[in-house]
Tab-separated table of C-alpha atoms in Angstrom:
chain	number	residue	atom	x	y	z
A	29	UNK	CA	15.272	9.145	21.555
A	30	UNK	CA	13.734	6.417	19.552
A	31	UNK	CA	13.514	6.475	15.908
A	32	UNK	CA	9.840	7.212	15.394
A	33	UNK	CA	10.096	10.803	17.530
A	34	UNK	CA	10.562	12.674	14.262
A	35	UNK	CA	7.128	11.583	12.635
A	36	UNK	CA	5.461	11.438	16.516
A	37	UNK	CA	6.835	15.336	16.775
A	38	UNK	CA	4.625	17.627	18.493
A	39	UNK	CA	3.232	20.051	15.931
A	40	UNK	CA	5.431	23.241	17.301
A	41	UNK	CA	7.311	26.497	15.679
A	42	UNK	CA	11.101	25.235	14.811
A	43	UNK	CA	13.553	26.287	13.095
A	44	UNK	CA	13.791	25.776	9.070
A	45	UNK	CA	16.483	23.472	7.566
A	46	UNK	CA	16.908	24.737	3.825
A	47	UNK	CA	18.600	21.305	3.134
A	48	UNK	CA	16.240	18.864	5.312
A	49	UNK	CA	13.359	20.888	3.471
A	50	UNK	CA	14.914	20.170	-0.243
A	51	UNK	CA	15.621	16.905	0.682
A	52	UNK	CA	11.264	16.334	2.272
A	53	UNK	CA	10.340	17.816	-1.277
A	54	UNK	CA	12.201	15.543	-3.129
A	55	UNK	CA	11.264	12.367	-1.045
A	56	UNK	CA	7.315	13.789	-1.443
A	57	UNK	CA	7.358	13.459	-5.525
A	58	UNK	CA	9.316	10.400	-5.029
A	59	UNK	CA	6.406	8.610	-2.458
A	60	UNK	CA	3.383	10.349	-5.527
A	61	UNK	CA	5.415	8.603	-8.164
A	62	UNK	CA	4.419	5.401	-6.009
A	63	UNK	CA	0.976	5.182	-6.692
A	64	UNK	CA	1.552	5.751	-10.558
A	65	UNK	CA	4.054	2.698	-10.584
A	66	UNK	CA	1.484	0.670	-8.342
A	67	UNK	CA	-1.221	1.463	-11.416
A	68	UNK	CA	1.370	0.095	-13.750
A	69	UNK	CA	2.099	-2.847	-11.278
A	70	UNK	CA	-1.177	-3.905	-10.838
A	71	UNK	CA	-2.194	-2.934	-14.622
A	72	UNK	CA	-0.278	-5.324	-16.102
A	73	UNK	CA	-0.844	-8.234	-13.650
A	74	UNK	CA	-4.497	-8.356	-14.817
A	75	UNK	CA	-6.461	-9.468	-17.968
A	76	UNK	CA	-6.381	-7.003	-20.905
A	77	UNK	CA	-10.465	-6.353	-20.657
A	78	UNK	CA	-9.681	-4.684	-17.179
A	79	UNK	CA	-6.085	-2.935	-17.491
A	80	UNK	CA	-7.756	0.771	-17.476
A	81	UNK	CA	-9.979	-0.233	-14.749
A	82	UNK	CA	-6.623	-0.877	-12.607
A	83	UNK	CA	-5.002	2.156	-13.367
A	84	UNK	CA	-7.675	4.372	-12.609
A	85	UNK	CA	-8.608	2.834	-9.082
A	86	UNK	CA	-4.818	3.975	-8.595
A	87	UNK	CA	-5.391	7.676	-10.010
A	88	UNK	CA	-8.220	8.170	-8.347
A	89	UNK	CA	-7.352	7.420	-5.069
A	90	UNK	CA	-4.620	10.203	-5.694
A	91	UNK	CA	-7.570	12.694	-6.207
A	92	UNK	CA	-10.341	11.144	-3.488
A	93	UNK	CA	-7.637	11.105	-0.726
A	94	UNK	CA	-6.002	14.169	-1.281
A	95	UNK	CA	-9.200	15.836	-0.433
A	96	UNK	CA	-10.284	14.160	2.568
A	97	UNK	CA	-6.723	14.687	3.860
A	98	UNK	CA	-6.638	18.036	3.755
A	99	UNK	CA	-10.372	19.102	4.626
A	100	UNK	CA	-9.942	16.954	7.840
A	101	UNK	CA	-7.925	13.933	7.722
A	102	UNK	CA	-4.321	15.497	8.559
A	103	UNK	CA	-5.813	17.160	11.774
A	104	UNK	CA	-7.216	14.041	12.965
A	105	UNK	CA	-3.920	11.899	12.173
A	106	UNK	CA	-1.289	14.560	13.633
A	107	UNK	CA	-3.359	17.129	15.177
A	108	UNK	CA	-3.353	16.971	19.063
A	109	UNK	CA	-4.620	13.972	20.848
A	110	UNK	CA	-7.872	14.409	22.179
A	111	UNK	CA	-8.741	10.609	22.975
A	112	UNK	CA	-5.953	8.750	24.905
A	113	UNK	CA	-3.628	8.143	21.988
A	114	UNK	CA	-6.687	7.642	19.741
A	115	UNK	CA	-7.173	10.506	17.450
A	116	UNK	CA	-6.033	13.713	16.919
A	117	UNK	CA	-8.359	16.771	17.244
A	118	UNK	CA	-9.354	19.116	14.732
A	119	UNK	CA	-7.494	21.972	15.528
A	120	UNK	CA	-6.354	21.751	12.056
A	121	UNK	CA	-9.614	21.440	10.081
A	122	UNK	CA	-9.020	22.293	6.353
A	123	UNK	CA	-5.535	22.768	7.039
A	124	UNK	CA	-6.437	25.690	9.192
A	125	UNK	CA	-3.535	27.676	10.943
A	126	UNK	CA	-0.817	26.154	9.183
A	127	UNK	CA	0.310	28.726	6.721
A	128	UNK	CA	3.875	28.819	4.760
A	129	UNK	CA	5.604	30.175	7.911
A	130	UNK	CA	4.360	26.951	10.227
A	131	UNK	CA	7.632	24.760	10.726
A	132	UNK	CA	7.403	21.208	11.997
A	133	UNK	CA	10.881	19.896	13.367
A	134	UNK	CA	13.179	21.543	10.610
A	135	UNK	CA	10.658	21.426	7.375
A	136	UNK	CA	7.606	23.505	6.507
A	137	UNK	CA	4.704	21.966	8.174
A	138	UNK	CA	2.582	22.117	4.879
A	139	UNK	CA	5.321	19.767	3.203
A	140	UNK	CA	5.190	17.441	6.242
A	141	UNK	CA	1.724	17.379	5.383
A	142	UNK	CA	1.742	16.791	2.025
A	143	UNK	CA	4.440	14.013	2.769
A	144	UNK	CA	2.204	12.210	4.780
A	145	UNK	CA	-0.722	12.804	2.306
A	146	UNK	CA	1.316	10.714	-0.204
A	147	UNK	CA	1.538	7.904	2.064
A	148	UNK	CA	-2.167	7.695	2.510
A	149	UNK	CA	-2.566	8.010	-0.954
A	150	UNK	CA	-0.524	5.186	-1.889
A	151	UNK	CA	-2.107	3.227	1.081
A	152	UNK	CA	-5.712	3.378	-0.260
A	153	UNK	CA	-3.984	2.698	-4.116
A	154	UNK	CA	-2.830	-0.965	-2.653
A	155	UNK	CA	-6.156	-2.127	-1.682
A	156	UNK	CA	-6.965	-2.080	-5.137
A	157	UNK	CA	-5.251	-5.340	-5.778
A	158	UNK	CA	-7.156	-7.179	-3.669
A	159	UNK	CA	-10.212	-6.945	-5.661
A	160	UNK	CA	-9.148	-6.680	-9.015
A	161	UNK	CA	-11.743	-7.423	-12.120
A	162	UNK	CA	-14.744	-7.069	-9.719
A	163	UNK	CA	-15.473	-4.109	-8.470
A	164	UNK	CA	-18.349	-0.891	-9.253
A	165	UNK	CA	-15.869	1.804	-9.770
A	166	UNK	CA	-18.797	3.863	-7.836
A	167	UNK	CA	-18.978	2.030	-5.228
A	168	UNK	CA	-14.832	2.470	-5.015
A	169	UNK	CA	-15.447	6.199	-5.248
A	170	UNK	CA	-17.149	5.705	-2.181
A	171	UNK	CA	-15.104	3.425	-0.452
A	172	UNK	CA	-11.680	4.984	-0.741
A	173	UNK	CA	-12.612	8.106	1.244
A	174	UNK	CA	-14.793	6.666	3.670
A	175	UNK	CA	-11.628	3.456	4.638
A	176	UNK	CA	-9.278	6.948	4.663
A	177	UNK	CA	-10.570	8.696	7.342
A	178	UNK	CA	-12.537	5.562	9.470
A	179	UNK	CA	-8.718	3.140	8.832
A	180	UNK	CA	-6.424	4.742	8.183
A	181	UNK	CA	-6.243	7.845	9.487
A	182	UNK	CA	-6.846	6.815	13.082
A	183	UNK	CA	-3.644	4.405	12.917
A	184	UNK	CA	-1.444	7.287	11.572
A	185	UNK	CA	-2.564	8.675	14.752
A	186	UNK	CA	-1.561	6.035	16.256
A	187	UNK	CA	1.677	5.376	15.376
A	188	UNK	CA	2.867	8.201	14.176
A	189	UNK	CA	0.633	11.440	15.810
A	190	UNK	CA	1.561	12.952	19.091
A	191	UNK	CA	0.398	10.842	21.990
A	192	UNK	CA	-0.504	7.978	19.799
A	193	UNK	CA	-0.677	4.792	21.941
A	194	UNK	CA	1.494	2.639	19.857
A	195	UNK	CA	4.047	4.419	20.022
A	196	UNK	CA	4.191	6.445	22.360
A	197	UNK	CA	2.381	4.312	25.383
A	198	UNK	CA	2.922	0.873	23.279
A	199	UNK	CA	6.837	1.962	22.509
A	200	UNK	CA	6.760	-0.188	19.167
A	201	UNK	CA	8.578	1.038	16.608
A	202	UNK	CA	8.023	1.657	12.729
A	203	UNK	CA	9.597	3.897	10.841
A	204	UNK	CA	7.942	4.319	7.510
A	205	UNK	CA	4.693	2.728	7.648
A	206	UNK	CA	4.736	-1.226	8.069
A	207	UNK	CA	1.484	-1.019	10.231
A	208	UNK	CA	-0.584	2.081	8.877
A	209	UNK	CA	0.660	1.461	5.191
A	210	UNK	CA	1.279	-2.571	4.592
A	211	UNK	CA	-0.479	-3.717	7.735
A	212	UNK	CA	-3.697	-1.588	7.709
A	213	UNK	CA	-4.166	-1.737	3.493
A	214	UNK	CA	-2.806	-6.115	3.441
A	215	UNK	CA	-6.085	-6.720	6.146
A	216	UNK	CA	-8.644	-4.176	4.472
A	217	UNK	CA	-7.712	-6.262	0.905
A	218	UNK	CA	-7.982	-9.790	3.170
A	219	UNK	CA	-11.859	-8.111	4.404
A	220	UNK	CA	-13.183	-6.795	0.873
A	221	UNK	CA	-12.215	-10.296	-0.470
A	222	UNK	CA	-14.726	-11.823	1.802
A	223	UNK	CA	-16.991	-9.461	1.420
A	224	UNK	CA	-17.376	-9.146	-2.780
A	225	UNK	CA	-15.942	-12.794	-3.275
A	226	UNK	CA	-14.425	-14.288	-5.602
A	227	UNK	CA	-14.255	-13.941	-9.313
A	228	UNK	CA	-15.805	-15.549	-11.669
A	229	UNK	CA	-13.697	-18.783	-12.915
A	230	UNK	CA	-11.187	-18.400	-9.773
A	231	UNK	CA	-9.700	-21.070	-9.389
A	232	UNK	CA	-10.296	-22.490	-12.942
A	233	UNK	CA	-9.526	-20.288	-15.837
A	234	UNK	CA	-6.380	-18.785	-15.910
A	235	UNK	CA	-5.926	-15.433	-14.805
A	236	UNK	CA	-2.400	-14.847	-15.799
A	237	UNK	CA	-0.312	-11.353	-16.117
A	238	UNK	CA	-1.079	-9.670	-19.688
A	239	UNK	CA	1.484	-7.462	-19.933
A	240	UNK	CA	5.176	-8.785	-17.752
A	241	UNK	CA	6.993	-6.044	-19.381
A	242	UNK	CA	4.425	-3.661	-17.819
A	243	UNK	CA	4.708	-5.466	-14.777
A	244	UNK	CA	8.777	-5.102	-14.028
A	245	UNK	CA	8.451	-1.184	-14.867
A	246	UNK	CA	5.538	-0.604	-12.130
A	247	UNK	CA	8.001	-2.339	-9.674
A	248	UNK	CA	10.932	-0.618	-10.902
A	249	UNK	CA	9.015	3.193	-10.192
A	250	UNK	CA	7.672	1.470	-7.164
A	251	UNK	CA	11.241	0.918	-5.987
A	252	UNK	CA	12.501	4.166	-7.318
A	253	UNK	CA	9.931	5.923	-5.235
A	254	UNK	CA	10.522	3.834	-2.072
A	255	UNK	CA	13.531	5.616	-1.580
A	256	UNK	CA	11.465	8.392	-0.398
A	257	UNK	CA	9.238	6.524	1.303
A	258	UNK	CA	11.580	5.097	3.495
A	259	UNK	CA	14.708	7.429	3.141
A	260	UNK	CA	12.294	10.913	3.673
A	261	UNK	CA	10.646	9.183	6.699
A	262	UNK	CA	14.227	10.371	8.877
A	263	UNK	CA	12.461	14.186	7.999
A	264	UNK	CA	16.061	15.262	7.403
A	265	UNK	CA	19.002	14.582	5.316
A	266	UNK	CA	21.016	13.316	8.050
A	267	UNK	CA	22.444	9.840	8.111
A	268	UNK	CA	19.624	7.750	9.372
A	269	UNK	CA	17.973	8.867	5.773
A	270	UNK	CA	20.937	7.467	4.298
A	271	UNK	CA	21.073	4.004	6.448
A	272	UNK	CA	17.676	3.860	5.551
A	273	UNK	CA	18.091	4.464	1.771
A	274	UNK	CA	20.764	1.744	2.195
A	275	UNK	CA	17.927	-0.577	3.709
A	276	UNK	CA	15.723	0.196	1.161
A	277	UNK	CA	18.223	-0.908	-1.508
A	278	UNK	CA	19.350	-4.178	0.393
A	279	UNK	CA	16.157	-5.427	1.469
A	280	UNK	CA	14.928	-4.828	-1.987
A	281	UNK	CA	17.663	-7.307	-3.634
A	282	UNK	CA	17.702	-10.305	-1.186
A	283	UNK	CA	13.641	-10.019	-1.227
A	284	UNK	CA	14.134	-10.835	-4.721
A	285	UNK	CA	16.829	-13.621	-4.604
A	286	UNK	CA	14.554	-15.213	-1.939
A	287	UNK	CA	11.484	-15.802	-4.301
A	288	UNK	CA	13.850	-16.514	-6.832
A	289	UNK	CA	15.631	-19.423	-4.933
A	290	UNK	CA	12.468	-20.221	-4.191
A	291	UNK	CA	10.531	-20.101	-7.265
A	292	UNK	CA	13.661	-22.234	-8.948
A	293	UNK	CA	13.617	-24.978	-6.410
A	294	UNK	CA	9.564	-25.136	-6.263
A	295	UNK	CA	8.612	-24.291	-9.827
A	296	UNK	CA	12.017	-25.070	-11.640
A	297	UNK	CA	11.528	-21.968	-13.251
A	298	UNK	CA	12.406	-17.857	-12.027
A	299	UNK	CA	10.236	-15.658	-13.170
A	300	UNK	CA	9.588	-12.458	-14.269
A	301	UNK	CA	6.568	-11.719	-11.931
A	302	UNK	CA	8.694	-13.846	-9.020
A	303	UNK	CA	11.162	-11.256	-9.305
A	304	UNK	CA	9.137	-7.864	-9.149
A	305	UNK	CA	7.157	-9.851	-6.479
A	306	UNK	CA	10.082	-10.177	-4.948
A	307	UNK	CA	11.842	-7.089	-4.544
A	308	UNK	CA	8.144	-5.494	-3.642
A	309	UNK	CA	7.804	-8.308	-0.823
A	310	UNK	CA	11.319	-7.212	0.416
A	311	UNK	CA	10.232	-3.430	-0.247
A	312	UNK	CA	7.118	-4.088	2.207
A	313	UNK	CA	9.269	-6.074	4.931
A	314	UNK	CA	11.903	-2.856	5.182
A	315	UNK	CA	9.425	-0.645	5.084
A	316	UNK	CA	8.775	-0.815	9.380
A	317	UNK	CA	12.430	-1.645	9.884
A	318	UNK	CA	14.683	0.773	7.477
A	319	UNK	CA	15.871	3.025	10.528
A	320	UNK	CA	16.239	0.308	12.951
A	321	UNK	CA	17.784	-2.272	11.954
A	322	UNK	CA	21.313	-2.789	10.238
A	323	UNK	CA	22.668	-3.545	7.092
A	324	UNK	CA	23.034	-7.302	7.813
A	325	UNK	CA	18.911	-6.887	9.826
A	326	UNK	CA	17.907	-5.182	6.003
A	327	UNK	CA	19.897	-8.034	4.771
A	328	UNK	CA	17.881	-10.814	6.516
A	329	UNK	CA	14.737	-9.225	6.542
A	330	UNK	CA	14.468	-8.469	3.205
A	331	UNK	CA	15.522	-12.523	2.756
A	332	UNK	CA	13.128	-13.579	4.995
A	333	UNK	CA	9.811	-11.748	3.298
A	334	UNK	CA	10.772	-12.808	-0.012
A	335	UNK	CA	10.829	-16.631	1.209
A	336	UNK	CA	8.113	-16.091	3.433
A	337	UNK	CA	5.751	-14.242	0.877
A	338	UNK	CA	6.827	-16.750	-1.816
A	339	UNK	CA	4.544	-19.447	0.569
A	340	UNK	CA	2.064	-17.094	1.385
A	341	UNK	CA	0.601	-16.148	-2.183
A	342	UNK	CA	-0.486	-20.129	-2.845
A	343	UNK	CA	-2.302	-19.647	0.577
A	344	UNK	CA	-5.614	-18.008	-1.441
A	345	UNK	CA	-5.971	-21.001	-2.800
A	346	UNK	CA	-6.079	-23.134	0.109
A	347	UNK	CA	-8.788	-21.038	1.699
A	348	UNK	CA	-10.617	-19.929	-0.949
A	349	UNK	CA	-10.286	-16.187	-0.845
A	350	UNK	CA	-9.516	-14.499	-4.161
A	351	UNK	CA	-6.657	-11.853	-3.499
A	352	UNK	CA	-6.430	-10.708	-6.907
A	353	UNK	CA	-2.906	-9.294	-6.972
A	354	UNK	CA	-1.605	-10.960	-4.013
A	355	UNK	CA	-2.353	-7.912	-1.256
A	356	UNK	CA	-2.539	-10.569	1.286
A	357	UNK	CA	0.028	-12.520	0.742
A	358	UNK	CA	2.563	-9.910	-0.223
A	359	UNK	CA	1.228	-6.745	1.525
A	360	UNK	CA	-0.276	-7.936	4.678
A	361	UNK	CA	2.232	-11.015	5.575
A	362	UNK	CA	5.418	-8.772	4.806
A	363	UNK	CA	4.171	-6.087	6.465
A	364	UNK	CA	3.823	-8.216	9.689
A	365	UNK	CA	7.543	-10.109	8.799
A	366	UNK	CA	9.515	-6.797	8.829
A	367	UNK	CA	7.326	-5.519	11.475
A	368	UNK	CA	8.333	-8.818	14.202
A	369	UNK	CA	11.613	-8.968	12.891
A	370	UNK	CA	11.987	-5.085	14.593
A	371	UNK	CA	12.056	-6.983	17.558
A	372	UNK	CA	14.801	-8.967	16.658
A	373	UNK	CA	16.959	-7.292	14.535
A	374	UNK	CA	16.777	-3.989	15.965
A	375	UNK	CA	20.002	-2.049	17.399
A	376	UNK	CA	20.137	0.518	19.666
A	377	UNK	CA	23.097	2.100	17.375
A	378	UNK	CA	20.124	2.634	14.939
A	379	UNK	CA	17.187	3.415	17.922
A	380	UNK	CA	19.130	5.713	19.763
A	381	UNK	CA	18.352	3.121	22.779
A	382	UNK	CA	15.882	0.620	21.837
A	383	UNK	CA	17.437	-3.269	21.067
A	384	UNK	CA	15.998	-6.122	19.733
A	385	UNK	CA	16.526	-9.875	20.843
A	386	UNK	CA	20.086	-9.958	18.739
A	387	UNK	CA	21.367	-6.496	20.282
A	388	UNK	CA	20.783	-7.967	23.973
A	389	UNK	CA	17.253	-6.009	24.536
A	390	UNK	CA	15.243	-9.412	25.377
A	391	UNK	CA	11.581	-10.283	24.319
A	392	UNK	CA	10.430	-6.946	24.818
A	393	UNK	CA	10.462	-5.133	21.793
A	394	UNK	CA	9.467	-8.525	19.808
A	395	UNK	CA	6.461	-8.752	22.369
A	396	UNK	CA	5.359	-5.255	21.886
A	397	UNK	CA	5.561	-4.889	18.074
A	398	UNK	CA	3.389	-8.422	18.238
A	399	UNK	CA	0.450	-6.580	19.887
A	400	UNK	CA	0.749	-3.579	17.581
A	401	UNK	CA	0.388	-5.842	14.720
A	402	UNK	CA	-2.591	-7.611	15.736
A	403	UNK	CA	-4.362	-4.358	17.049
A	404	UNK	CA	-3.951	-2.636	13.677
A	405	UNK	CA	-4.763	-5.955	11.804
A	406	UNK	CA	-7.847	-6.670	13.631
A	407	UNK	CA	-8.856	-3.269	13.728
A	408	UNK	CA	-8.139	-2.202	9.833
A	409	UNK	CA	-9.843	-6.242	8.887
A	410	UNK	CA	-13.194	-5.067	11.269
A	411	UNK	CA	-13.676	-1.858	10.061
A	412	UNK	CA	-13.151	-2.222	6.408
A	413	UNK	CA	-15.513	-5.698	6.549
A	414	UNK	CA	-18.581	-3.504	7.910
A	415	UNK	CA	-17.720	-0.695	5.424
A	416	UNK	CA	-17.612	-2.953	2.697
A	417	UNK	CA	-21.014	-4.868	4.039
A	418	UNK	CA	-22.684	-1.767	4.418
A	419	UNK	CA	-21.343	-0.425	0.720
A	420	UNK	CA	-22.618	-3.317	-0.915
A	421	UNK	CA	-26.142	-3.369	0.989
A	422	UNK	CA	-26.563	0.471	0.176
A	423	UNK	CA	-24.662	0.740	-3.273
A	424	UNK	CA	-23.928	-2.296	-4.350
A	425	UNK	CA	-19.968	-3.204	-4.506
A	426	UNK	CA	-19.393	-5.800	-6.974
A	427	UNK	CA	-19.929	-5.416	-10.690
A	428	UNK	CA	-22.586	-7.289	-12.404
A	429	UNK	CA	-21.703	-10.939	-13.845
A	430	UNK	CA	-22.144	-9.062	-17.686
A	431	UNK	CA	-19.711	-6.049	-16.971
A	432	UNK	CA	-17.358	-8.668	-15.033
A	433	UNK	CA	-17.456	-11.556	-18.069
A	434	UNK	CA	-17.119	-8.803	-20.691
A	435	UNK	CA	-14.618	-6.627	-18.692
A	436	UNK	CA	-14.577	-3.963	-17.105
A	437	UNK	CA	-13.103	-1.074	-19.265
A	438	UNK	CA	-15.501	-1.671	-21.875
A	439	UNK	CA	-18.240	-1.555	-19.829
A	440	UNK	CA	-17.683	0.735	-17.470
A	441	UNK	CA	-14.922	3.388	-19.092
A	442	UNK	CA	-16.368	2.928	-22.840
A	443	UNK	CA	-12.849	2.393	-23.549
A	444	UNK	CA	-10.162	-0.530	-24.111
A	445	UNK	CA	-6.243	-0.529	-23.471
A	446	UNK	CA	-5.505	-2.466	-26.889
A	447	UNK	CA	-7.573	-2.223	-30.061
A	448	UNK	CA	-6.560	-5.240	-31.365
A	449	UNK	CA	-10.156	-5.747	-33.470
A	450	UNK	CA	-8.634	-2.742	-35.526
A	451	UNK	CA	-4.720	-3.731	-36.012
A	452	UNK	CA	-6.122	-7.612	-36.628
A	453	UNK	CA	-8.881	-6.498	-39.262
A	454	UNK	CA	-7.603	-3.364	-40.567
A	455	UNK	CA	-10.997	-1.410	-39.817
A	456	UNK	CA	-10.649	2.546	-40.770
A	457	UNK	CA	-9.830	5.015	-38.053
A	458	UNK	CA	-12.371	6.120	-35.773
A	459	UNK	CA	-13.910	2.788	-36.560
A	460	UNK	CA	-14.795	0.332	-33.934
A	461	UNK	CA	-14.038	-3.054	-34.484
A	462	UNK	CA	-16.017	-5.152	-31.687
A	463	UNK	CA	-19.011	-6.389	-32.623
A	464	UNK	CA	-22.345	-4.535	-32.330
A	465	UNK	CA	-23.263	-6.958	-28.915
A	466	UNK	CA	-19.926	-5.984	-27.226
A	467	UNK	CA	-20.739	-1.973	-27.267
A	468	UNK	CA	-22.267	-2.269	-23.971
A	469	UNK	CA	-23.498	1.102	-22.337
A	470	UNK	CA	-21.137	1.897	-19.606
A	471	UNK	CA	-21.915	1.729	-16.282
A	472	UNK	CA	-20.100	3.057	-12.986
């Protein structure tokens, strides 16, 4: 059996596990808390005048996905294939037949769903990043439905749904999401950049993190909650939820100590933001490889993203595409690092069977997990570049050069995360301190 049979499960009557279902509900609050400590993340990696603008892409996306997963987007991403590993059917249309007595494998099949409802949640969340500062928050009301069900759902399907050709006629692996999740979300951020551009001053004011502290406690939740993420993805509470876990937690550290080392060497300085960049990078890398690899693969694969990722956040500048938060470079290129490295690192203690290139199992595994990458790179980059073209033509994406110079809370919330016009100038309660030219009438 390989290790992604329990997500790629037929949807059929078993028998309920009291203990693997405890353990599914706990890992399910764990993957929600996610997309809260991605708001904070992202929040305070941007200017001050946008901060509230970044959380609430995050929230939501929590909202906006949740129903287009259950009206249709759970049938078509684990309902049965109907296409030649393609899409699932809609057998399962608003959640239809699948009452509190459904099982999948040993949990309720409602919690399975909601599970994987929090990873698409989360998924959409991380685009966000890419186009910090910029964006109509309409136009994103728009957009984060329409990329759920066109992107990502069909790649669930793919890797994950019964008779999905990745897996099951491909026979890559990935466990917890490196290509629907970090894959799919890294090229979709890489496509809106090019489509909305960059922002204004890139690559001459300074766009630095406002709020650090802010910062290190979105990455701490974020870490917290990949436990689930990776850990739940075994479905039970077995030992290949704990060797994952493990992963998770290894991974996580030398990720870290990679940009770290080389932050130190490069810069002369560790920092802060290197270090939560870090352990996410590392995060990202496991993500594909927590339940087949070992503790000395988690080791080296978390290593090798947070070197790797280090390089490939400078690389915005050298092309001239404005990745806000570093999607790209952190989401996209460790997605693909812990993704390859499957095909290395992989043992068939972990598999059940499969090995990678260390374990004696050849070039076969590497060369497979190469073509899933590019199919659900190139696919999740093409489709979210004509949504994004075709959003801007009919709505308009990008926020006016007023909104964007003035910021995007103000203008578009009617609201700002610090007041610091009233602490500085000690106007009375329920007073506004900006100046009369600054109340601009918000706009979505």
């Amino acid at each position: 059996m390989t290790l992604a049979a329990p997500l790629s499960a037929p949807l059929a009557e078993g028998r309920l596990d009291t203990g693997d279902t405890a353990w599914l509900l706990a890992a399910t609050a764990l993957v929600l808390l996610m997309t809260p400590g991605l708001a904070l993340f992202y929040g305070g990696m941007v200017r001050t005048k946008s901060v509230l603008n970044m959380l609430m892409m995050s929230f939501v996306s929590i909202a906006l996905v949740t129903v287009v997963w259950l009206v249709a987007g759970y049938s078509l991403a684990f309902g049965d294939d109907v296409a030649g590993g393609l899409i699932g059917g809609l057998g399962h249309l608003g959640m239809a037949d699948l009452g509190p007595d459904s099982v999948h494998g040993s949990v309720p099949t409602l919690l399975f769903a909601t599970f994987q409802l929090t990873f698409a949640i989360v998924t959409a969340a991380l685009i966000s990043g890419a186009v910090a500062d910029r964006v109509k928050f309409g136009a994103w009301l728009v957009f984060v439905p329409v990329w759920a069900l066109l992107v990502y759902v069909p790649v669930a399907h793919w890797v994950w749904g019964p008779g999905g050709w990745i897996v099951q006629h491909l026979g890559a692996l990935d466990f917890a999401g490196g290509l629907p999740v970090e894959i799919a979300s890294g090229a979709s951020g890489l496509a809106l950049c090019l489509v909305l551009g960059p922002r204004l001053g890139f690559k001459k004011d300074a766009m630095r993190p406002h709020n650090l502290p802010m910062v290190m406690l979105g990455a701490g939740l974020l870490w917290f909650g990949w436990f689930g993420f990776n850990a739940g993805s075994a479905l039970k509470a077995d030992g290949l939820a704990a060797a994952a876990l493990l992963n998770t937690l290894v991974a996580g550290s030398t990720g870290l100590l990679g940009w770290l080392f080389v932050e130190q060497r490069r810069d002369g300085h560790p920092t802060t933001l290197g270090a939560a960049s870090g352990a996410v990078a590392g995060l990202v890398a496991i993500t594909p490889s927590c339940g087949s690899v070992s503790l000395l693969g988690a080791l080296a694969v978390g290593l090798a993203a947070g070197v790797v990722c280090s390089y490939a956040v400078s690389w915005k500048f050298r092309f001239d595409y404005d990745d806000s938060l570093d999607v790209v470079g952190v989401h996209l290129v460790g997605g693909v690092t812990g993704t390859l490295l499957i095909g290395v690192f992989a043992t068939s203690r972990m598999t059940g069977g499969v090995a990678g290139l260390l374990d004696g199992g050849g070039l076969g595994l590497l060369g497979r997990q190469a073509v899933a990458v590019a199919a659900v790179a190139a696919y999740a980059f093409t489709l979210t570049y004509g949504i994004g073209r075709l959003l801007d033509r009919l709505l308009g994406f990008r926020a006016s050069e007023e909104q964007e110079h003035t910021g995007l809370d103000l203008t578009v919330h009617a609201e700002t995360a610090y007041d610091h016009g009233v602490l500085g100038h000690g106007a009375p309660v329920g007073h506004s301190a900006l100046p009369s030219a600054q109340k601009v009438k918000p706009q979505a």
